[in-house]
mmCIF file of C-alpha atoms and ligand atoms in Angstrom:
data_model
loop_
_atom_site.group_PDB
_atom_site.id
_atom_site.type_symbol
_atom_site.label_atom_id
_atom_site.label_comp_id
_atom_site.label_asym_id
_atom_site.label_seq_id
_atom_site.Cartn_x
_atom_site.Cartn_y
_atom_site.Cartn_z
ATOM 1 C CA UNK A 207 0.000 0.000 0.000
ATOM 2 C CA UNK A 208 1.338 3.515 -0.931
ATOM 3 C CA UNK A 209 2.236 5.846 1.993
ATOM 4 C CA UNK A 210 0.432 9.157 0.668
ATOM 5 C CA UNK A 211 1.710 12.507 3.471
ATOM 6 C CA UNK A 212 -0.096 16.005 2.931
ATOM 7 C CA UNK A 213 2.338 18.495 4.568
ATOM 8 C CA UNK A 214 1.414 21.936 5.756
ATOM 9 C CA UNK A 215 3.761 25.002 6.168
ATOM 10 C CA UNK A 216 2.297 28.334 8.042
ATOM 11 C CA UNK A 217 5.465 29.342 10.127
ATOM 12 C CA UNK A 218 5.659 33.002 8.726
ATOM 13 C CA UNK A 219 4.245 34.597 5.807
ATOM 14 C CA UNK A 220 4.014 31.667 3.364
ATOM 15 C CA UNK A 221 0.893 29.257 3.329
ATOM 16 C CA UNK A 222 1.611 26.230 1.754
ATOM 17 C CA UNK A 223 0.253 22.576 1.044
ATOM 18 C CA UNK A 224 2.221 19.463 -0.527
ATOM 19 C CA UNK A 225 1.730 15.731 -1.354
ATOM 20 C CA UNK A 226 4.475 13.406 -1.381
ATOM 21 C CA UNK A 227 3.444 9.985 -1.961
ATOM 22 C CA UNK A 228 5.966 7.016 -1.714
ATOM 23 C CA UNK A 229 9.270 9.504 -1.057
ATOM 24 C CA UNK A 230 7.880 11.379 -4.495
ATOM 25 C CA UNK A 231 6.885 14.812 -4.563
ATOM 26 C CA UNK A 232 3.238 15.152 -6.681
ATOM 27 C CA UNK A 233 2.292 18.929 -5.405
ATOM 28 C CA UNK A 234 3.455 21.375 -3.778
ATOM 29 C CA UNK A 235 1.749 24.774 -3.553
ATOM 30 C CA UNK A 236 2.693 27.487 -2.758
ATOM 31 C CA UNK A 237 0.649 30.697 -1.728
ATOM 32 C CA UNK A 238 2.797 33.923 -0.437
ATOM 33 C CA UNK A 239 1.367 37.091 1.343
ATOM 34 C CA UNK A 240 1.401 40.521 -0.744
ATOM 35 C CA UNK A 241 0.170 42.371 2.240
ATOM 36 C CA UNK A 242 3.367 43.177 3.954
ATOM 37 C CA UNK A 243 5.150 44.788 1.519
ATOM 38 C CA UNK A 244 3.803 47.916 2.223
ATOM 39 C CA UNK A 245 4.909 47.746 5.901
ATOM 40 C CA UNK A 246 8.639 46.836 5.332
ATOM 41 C CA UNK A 247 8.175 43.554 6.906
ATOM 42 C CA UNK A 248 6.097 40.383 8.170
ATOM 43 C CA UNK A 249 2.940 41.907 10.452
ATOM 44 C CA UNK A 250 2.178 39.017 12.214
ATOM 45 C CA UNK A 251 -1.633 39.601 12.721
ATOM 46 C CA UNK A 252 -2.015 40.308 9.022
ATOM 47 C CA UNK A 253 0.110 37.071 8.400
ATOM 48 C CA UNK A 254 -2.107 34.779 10.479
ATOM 49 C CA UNK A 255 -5.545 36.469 8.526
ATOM 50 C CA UNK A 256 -3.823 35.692 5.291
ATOM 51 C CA UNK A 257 -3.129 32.153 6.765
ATOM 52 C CA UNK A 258 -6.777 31.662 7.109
ATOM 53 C CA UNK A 259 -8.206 33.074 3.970
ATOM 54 C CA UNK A 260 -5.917 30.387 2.016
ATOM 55 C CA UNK A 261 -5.272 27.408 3.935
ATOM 56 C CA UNK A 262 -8.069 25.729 2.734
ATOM 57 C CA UNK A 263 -8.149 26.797 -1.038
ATOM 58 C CA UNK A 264 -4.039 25.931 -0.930
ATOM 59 C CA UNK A 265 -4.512 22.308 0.866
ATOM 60 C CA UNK A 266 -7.480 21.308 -1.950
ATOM 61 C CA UNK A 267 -4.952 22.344 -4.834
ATOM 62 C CA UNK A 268 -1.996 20.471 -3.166
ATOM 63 C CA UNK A 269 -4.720 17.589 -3.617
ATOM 64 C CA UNK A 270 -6.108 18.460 -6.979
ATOM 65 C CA UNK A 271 -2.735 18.767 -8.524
ATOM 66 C CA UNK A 272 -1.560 15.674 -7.119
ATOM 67 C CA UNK A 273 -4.706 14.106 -8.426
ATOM 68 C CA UNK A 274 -5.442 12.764 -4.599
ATOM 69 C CA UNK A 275 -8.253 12.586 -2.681
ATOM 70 C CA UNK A 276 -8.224 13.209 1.104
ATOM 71 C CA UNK A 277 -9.358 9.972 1.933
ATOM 72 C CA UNK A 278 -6.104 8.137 0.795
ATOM 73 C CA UNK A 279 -3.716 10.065 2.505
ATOM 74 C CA UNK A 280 -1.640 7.990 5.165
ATOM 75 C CA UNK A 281 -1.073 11.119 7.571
ATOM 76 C CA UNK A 282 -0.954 14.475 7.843
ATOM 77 C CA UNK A 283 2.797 16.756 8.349
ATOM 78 C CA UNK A 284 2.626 19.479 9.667
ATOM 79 C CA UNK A 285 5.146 22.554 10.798
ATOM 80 C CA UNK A 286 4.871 22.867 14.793
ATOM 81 C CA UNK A 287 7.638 25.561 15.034
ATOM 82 C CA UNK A 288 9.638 27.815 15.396
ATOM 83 C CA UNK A 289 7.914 30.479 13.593
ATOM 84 C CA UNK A 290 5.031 33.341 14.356
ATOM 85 C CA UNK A 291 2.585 32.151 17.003
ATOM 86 C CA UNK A 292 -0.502 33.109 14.911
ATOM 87 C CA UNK A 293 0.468 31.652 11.930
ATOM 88 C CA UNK A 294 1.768 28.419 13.536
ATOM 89 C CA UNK A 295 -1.635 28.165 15.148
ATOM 90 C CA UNK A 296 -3.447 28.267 11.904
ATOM 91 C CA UNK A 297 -1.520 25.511 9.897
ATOM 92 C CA UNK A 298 -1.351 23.446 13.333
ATOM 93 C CA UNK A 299 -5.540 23.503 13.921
ATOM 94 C CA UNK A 300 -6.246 23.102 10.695
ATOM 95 C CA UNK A 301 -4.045 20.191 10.877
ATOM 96 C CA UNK A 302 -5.502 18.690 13.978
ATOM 97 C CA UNK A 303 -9.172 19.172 12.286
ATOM 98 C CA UNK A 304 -8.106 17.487 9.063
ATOM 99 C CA UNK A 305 -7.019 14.249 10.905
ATOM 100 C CA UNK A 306 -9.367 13.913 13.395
ATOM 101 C CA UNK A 307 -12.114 14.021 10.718
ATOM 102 C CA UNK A 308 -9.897 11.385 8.493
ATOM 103 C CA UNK A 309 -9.123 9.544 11.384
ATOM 104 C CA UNK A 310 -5.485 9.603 10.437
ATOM 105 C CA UNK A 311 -1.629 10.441 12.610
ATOM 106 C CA UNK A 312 -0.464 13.619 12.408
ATOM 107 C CA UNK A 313 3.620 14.233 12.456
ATOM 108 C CA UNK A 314 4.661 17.075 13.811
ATOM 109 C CA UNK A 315 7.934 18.601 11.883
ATOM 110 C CA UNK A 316 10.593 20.970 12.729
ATOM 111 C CA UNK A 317 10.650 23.654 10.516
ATOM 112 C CA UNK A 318 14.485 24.005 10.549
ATOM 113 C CA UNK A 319 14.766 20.703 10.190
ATOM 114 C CA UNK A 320 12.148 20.519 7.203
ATOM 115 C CA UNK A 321 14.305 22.890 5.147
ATOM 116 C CA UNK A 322 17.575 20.874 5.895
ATOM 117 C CA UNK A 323 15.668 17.655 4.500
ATOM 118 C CA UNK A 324 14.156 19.846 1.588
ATOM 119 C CA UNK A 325 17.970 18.194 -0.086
ATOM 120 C CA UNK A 326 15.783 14.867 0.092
ATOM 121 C CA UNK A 327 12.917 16.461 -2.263
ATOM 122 C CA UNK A 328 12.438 13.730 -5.236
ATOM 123 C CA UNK A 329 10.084 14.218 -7.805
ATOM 124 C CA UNK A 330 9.637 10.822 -10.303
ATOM 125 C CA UNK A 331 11.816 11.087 -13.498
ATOM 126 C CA UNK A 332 13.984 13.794 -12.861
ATOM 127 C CA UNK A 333 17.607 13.492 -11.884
ATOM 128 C CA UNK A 334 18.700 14.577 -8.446
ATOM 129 C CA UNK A 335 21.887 13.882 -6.401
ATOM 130 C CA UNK A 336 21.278 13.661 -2.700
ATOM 131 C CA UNK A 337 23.703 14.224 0.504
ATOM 132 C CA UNK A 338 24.909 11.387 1.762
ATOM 133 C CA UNK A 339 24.831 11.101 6.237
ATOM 134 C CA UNK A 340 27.206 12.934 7.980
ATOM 135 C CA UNK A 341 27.006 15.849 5.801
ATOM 136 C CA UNK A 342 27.317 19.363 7.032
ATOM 137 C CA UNK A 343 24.051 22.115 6.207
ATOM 138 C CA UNK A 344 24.224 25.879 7.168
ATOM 139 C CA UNK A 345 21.044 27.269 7.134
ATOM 140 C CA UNK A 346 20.264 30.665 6.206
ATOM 141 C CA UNK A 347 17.288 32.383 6.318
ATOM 142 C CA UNK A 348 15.205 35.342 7.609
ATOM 143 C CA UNK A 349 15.275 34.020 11.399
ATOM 144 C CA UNK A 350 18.312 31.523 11.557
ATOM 145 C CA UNK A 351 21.749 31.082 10.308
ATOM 146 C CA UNK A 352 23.166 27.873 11.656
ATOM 147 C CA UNK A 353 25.717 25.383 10.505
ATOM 148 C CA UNK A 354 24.366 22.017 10.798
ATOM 149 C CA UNK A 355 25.771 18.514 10.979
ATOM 150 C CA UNK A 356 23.039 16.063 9.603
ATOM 151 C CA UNK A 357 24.185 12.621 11.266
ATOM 152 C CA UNK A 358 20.924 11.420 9.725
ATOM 153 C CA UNK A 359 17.176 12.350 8.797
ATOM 154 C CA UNK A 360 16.525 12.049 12.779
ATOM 155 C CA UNK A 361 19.455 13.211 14.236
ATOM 156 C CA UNK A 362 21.087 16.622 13.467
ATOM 157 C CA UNK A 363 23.503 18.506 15.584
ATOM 158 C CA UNK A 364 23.902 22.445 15.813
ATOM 159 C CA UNK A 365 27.473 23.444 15.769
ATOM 160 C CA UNK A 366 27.295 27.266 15.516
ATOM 161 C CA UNK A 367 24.645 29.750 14.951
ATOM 162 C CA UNK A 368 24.465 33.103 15.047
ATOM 163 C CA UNK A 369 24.448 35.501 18.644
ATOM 164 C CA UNK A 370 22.324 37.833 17.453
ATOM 165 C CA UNK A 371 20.947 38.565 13.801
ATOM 166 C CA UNK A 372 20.189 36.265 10.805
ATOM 167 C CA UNK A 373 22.222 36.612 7.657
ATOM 168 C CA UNK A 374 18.465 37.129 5.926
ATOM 169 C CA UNK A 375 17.702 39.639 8.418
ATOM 170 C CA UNK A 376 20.677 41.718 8.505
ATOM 171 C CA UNK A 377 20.335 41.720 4.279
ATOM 172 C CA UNK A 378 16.601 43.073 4.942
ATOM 173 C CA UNK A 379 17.258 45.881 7.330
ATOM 174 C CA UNK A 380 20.464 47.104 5.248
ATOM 175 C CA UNK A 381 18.317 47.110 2.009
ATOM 176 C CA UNK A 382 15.409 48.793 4.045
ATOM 177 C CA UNK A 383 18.157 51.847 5.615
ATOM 178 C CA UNK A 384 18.881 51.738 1.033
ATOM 179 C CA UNK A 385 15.079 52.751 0.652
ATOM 180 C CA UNK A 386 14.809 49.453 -1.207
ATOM 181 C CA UNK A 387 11.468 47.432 -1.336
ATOM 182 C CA UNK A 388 10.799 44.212 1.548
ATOM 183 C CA UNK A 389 11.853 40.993 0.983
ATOM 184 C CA UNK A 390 15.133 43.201 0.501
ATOM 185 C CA UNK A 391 17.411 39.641 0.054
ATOM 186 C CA UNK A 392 16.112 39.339 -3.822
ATOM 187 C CA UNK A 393 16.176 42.791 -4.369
ATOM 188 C CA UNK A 394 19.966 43.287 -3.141
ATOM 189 C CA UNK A 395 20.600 39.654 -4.953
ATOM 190 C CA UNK A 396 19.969 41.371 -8.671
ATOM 191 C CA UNK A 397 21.508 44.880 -7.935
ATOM 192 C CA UNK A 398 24.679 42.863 -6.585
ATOM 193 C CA UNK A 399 25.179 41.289 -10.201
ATOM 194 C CA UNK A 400 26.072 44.444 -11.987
ATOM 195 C CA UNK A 401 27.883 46.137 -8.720
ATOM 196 C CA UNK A 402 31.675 46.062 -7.581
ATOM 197 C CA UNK A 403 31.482 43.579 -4.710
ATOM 198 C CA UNK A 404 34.940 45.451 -3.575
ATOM 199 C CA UNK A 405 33.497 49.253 -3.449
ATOM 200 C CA UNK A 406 33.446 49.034 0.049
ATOM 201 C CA UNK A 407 34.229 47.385 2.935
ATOM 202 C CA UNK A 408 32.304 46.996 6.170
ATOM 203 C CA UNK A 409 33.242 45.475 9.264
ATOM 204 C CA UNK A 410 33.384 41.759 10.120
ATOM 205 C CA UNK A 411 32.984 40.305 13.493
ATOM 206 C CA UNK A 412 35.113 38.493 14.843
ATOM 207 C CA UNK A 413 33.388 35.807 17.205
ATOM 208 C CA UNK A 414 35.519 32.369 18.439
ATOM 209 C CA UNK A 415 34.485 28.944 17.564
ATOM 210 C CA UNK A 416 31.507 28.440 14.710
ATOM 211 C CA UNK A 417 29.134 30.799 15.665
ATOM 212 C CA UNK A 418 27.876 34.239 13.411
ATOM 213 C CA UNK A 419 27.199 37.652 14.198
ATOM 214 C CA UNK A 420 25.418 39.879 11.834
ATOM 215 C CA UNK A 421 24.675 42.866 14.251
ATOM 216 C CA UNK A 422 27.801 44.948 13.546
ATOM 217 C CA UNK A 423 27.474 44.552 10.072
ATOM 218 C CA UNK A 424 24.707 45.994 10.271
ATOM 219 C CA UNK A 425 25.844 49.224 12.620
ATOM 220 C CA UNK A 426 28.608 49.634 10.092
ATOM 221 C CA UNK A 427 26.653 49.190 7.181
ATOM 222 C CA UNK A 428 24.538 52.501 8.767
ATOM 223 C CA UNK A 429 27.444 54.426 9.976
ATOM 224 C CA UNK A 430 29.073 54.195 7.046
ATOM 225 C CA UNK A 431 26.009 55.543 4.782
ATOM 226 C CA UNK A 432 24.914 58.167 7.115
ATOM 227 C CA UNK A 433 28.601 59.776 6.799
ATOM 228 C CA UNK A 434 28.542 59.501 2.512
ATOM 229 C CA UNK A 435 25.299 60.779 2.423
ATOM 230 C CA UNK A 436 26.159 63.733 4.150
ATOM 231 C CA UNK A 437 28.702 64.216 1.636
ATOM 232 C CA UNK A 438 26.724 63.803 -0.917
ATOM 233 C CA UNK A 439 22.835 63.447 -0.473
ATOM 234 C CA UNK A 440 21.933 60.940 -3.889
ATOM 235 C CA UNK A 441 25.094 58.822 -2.784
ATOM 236 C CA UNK A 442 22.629 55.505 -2.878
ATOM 237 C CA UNK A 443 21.186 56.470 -5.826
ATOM 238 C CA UNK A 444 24.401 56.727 -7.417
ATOM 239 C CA UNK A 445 26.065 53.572 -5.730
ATOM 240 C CA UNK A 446 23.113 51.354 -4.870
ATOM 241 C CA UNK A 447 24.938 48.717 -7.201
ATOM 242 C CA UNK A 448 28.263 48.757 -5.693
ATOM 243 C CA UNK A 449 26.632 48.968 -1.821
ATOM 244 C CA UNK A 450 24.581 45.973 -2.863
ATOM 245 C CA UNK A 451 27.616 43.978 -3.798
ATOM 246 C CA UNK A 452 30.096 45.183 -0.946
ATOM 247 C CA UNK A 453 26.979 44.338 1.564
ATOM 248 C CA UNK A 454 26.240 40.951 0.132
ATOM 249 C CA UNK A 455 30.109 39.782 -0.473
ATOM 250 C CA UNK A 456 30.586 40.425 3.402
ATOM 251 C CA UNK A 457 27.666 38.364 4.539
ATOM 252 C CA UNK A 458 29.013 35.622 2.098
ATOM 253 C CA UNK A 459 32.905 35.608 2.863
ATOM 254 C CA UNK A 460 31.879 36.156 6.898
ATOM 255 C CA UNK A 461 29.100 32.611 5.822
ATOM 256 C CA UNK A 462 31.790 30.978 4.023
ATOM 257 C CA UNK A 463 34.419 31.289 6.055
ATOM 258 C CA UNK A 464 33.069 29.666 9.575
ATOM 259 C CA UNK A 465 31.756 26.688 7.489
ATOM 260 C CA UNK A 466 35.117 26.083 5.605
ATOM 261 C CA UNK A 467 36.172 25.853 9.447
ATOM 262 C CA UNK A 468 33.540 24.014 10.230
ATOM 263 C CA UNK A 469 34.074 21.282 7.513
ATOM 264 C CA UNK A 470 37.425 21.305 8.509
ATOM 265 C CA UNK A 471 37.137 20.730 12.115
ATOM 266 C CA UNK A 472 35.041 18.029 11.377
ATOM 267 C CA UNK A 473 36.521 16.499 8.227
ATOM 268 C CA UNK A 474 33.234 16.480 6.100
ATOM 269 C CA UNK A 475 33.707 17.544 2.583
ATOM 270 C CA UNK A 476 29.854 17.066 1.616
ATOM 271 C CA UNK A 477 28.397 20.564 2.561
ATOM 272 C CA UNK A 478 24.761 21.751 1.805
ATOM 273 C CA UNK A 479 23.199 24.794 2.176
ATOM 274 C CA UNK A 480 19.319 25.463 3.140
ATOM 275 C CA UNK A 481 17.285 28.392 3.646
ATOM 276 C CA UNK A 482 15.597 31.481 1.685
ATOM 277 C CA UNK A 483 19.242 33.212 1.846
ATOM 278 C CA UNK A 484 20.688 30.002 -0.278
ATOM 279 C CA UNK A 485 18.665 31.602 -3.126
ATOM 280 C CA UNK A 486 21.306 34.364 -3.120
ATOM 281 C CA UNK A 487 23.538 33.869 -6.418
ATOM 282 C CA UNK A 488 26.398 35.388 -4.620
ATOM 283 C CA UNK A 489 26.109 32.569 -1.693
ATOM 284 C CA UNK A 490 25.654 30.055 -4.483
ATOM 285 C CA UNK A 491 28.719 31.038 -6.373
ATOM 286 C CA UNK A 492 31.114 30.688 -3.604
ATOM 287 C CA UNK A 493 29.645 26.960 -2.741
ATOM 288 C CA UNK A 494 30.874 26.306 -6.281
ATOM 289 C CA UNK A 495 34.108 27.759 -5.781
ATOM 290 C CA UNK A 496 34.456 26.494 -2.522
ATOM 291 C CA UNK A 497 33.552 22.956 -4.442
ATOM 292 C CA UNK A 498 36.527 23.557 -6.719
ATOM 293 C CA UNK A 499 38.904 24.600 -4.008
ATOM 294 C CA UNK A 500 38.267 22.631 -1.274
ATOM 295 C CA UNK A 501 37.331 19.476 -3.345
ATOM 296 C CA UNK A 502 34.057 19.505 -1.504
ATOM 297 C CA UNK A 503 30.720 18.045 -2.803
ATOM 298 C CA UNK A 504 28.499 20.407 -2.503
ATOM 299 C CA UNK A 505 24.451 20.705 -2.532
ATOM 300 C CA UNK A 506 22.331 23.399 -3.064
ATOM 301 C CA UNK A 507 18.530 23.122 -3.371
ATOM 302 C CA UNK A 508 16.569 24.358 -6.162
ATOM 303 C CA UNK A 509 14.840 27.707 -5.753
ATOM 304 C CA UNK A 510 11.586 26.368 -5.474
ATOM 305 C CA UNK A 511 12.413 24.973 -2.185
ATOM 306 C CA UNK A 512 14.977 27.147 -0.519
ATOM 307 C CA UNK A 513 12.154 29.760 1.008
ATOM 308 C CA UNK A 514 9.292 28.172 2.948
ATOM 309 C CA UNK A 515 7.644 25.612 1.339
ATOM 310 C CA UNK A 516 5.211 22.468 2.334
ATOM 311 C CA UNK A 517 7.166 20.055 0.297
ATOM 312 C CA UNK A 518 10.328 20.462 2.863
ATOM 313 C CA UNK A 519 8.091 19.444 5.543
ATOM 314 C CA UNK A 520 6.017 16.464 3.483
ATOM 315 C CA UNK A 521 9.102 15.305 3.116
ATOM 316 C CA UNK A 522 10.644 15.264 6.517
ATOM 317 C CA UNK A 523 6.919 13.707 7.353
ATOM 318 C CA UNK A 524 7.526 10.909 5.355
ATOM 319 C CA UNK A 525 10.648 10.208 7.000
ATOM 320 C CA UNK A 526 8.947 10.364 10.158
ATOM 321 C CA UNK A 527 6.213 8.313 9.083
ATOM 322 C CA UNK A 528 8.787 5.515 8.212
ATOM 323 C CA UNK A 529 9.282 5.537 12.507
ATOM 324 C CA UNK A 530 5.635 6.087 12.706
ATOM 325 C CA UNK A 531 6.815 8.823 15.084
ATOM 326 C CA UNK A 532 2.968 10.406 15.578
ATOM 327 C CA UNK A 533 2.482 13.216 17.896
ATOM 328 C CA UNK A 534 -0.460 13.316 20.253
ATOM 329 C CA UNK A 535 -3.335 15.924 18.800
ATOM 330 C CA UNK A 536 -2.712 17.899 21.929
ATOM 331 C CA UNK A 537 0.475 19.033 20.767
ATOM 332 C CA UNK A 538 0.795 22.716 20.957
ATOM 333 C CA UNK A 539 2.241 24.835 18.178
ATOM 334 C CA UNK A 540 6.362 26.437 19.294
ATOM 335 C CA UNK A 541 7.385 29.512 18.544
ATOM 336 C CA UNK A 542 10.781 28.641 19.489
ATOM 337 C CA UNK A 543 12.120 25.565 19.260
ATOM 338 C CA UNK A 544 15.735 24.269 18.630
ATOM 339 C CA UNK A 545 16.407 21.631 16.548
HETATM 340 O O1 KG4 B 85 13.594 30.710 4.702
HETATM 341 P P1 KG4 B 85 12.831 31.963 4.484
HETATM 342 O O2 KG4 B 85 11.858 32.007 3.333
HETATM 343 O O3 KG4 B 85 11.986 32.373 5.726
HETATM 344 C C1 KG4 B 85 12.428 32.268 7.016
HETATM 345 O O4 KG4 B 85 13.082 33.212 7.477
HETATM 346 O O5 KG4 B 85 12.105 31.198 7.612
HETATM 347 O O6 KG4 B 85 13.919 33.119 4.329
HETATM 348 C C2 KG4 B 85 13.564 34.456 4.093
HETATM 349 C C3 KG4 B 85 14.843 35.266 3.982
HETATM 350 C C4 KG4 B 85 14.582 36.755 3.885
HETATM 351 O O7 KG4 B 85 15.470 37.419 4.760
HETATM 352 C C5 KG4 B 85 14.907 37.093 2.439
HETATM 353 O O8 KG4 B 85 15.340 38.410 2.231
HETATM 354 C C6 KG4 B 85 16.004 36.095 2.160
HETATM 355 O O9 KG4 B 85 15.567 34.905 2.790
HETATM 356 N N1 KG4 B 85 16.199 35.873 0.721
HETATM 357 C C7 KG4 B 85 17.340 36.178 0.067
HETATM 358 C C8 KG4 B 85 17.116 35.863 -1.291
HETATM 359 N N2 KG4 B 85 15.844 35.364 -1.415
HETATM 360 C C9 KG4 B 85 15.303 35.376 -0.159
HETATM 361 N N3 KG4 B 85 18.501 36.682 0.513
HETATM 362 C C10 KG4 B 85 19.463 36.898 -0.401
HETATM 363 N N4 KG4 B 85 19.337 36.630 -1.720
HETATM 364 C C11 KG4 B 85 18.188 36.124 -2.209
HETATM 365 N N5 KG4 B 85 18.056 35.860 -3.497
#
C-alpha cells in the first residue's frame, strides 16, 4: 500500500500545502502574502488572517494537482515551530481538524529541520543527487543562520549559529536603511550582479568557535552611509549597485568562512546549504568555488524549495512516518524551538 503525506507550512508569511506519496513529490503549492510589503516587513496579525483566507483553497490544490483525494492520505505533516505564534496556530488547527475528521496520525515537523531535508525532495523522473549522512548544512534564512551537521534524517547537531541577527535579516534591514522594497534579500541579490562587490568594505565580526554575528554589520553598514550621504545626499542612488555587492560579499565571505572551518574541524567535505538566503547567487557562487577549491561536494537546493515551502516538511513527514513517530493531537504549536 502507498504511503500518501499532505504536509502543511504556516510558520511566517508563506501558506503552503504538498503531497508526497511514496518519497515522491506530486504537489506542492505554494501561496505567499502581498500584504506586507507595504509595511517593510512580516505583520504578524495580518500574516495569520492571510493564513486563514488560504489554507483551505491551498490544501485542496496540493490535492487536486496531485490528483489525490483526502481519503487516501496515510497522515498528515505538519510545521509545529519555530515560527510566528498566529500563523503556527493556523496551519497546526487546521491540521488537527483534518485528521481527526480522516481519522489519520499527524507528524509534527521541525521547521528548521524541514528545510535541511528539503535536499531529500524527489520528484519521479527527474535526476537529483542527494547528501549522503554525515554531511554538514548551514542554514540561512530570515530568522536563523546555523551550521548544521546532519548525522541522519533524525538526528542533526547544531554546531554554531548566530548571537544575534540572521544573515536574511541583517540583508533586509540594510536594504530597508537603502530605501529598497521588503523581501530586501532578492532585491539586493539582482543589484549585486552588476555592482563592484569590492566598493566598500564593512566590518566583520570576529566571534571564536563556529558561531555568526550579523549585528555589527549591520551598525557599520549605517554608519558608514549616514557619513557619505552627508557628503553627498543621492550617494545611494548613485552607488546602490556597488553597496549591494560590498553588503552581500561580506555576509558571504563572513558565511563561508566559519563553514570552511567548520568542515574542517570536522573532516566532512559534503556541505549543503538550506534556507531562503541560499537563493542568493552570490552565496551560491562561492559553494561552487568552494567545491573547486576545497574538493568539496556540494548541494544546493533548487529555488523552489529554498524559502518556505510544504514540500520540505512532506518530506521530513515521510521520514517520520517511516518511525511512525505520531504526535499526540494535543500538541501545541512552538514559537521557538531548537532543533
Ligand atoms: O527561509 P525563508 O523564506 O523564511 C524564514 O526566514 O524562515 O527566508 C527568508 C529570507 C529573507 O530574509 C529574504 O530576504 C532572504 O531569505 N532571501 C534572500 C534571497 N531570497 C530570499 N537573501 C538573499 N538573496 C536572495 N536571493
Amino acid at each position: 500500500m502507498s504511503t500518501i503525506i499532505l504536509g502543511i507550512e504556516s510558520s511566517c508569511d508563506d501558506t503552503s500545502a504538498a503531497i508526497i506519496k511514496d518519497g515522491y513529490l506530486l504537489s506542492n503549492v505554494v501561496a505567499s502574502q502581498a500584504v506586507h510589503e507595504a509595511y517593510g516587513g512580516v505583520v504578524p496579525e495580518l500574516a495569520s488572517r492571510a493564513h486563514q483566507q488560504n489554507i483551505v483553497p491551498v490544501v485542496h490544490e496540493a490535492l487536486k494537482r496531485a490528483g489525490v483525494s483526502k481519503e487516501e492520505l496515510s497522515a498528515i505533516a505538519f510545521t509545529r515551530g519555530p515560527g510566528l505564534m498566529g500563523s503556527l496556530l493556523v496551519g497546526v488547527s487546521f491540521a488537527k481538524g483534518m485528521a481527526r475528521s480522516l481519522g489519520i496520525p499527524m507528524i509534527d515537523v521541525n521547521h528548521l529541520s524541514g528545510h535541511v531535508l528539503a535536499h531529500f525532495i524527489q520528484v519521479k523522473d527527474e535526476e537529483h543527487k542527494q547528501p549522503v549522512f554525515p554531511f554538514l548544512c548551514l542554514l540561512v534564512s530570515g530568522g536563523n543562520s546555523q551550521i548544521i551537521l546532519v548525522k541522519a534524517y533524525n538526528d542533526m547537531e547544531i554546531l554554531g549559529q548566530t548571537i544575534d541577527d540572521a544573515a536574511g535579516e541583517a540583508i533586509d534591514k540594510c536594504s530597508k536603511v537603502m530605501g529598497l522594497g521588503y523581501p530586501g534579500g532578492p532585491i539586493i541579490d539582482k543589484l549585486a550582479r552588476q555592482g563592484n562587490p569590492k566598493a566598500y568594505s564593512f566590518s566583520k565580526p570576529h566571534i571564536p568557535g563556529l558561531d555568526y554575528s550579523f549585528s555589527g554589520l549591520k551598525t557599520s553598514f549605517l554608519y558608514s552611509l549616514r557619513n557619505w550621504l552627508q557628503e553627498e545626499p543621492d550617494f545611494i542612488e548613485r552607488h546602490k549597485a556597488d553597496l549591494a555587492a560590498s553588503l552581500e560579499a561580506t555576509i558571504v565571505d563572513i558565511l563561508m568562512d566559519k563553514l570552511r572551518k567548520a568542515a574542517k574541524q570536522y573532516a566532512i567535505r559534503q556541505v549543503a546549504v538550506a534556507g531562503g538566503v541560499s537563493a542568493n547567487n552570490g552565496l551560491r557562487n562561492a559553494f561552487m568555488d568552494y567545491a573547486k577549491r576545497y574538493g568539496w561536494d556540494v548541494f544546493i537546493p533548487q529555488f523552489g524549495y529554498t524559502t518556505d515551502n510544504a514540500a520540505m516538511i512532506a518530506m521530513a513527514g515521510y521520514f517520520k512516518y517511516q518511525d511512525r513517530d505520531f504526535c499526540p493531537m494535543e500538541a501545541p504549536a512552538y514559537s521557538r524551538v531548537t532543533l
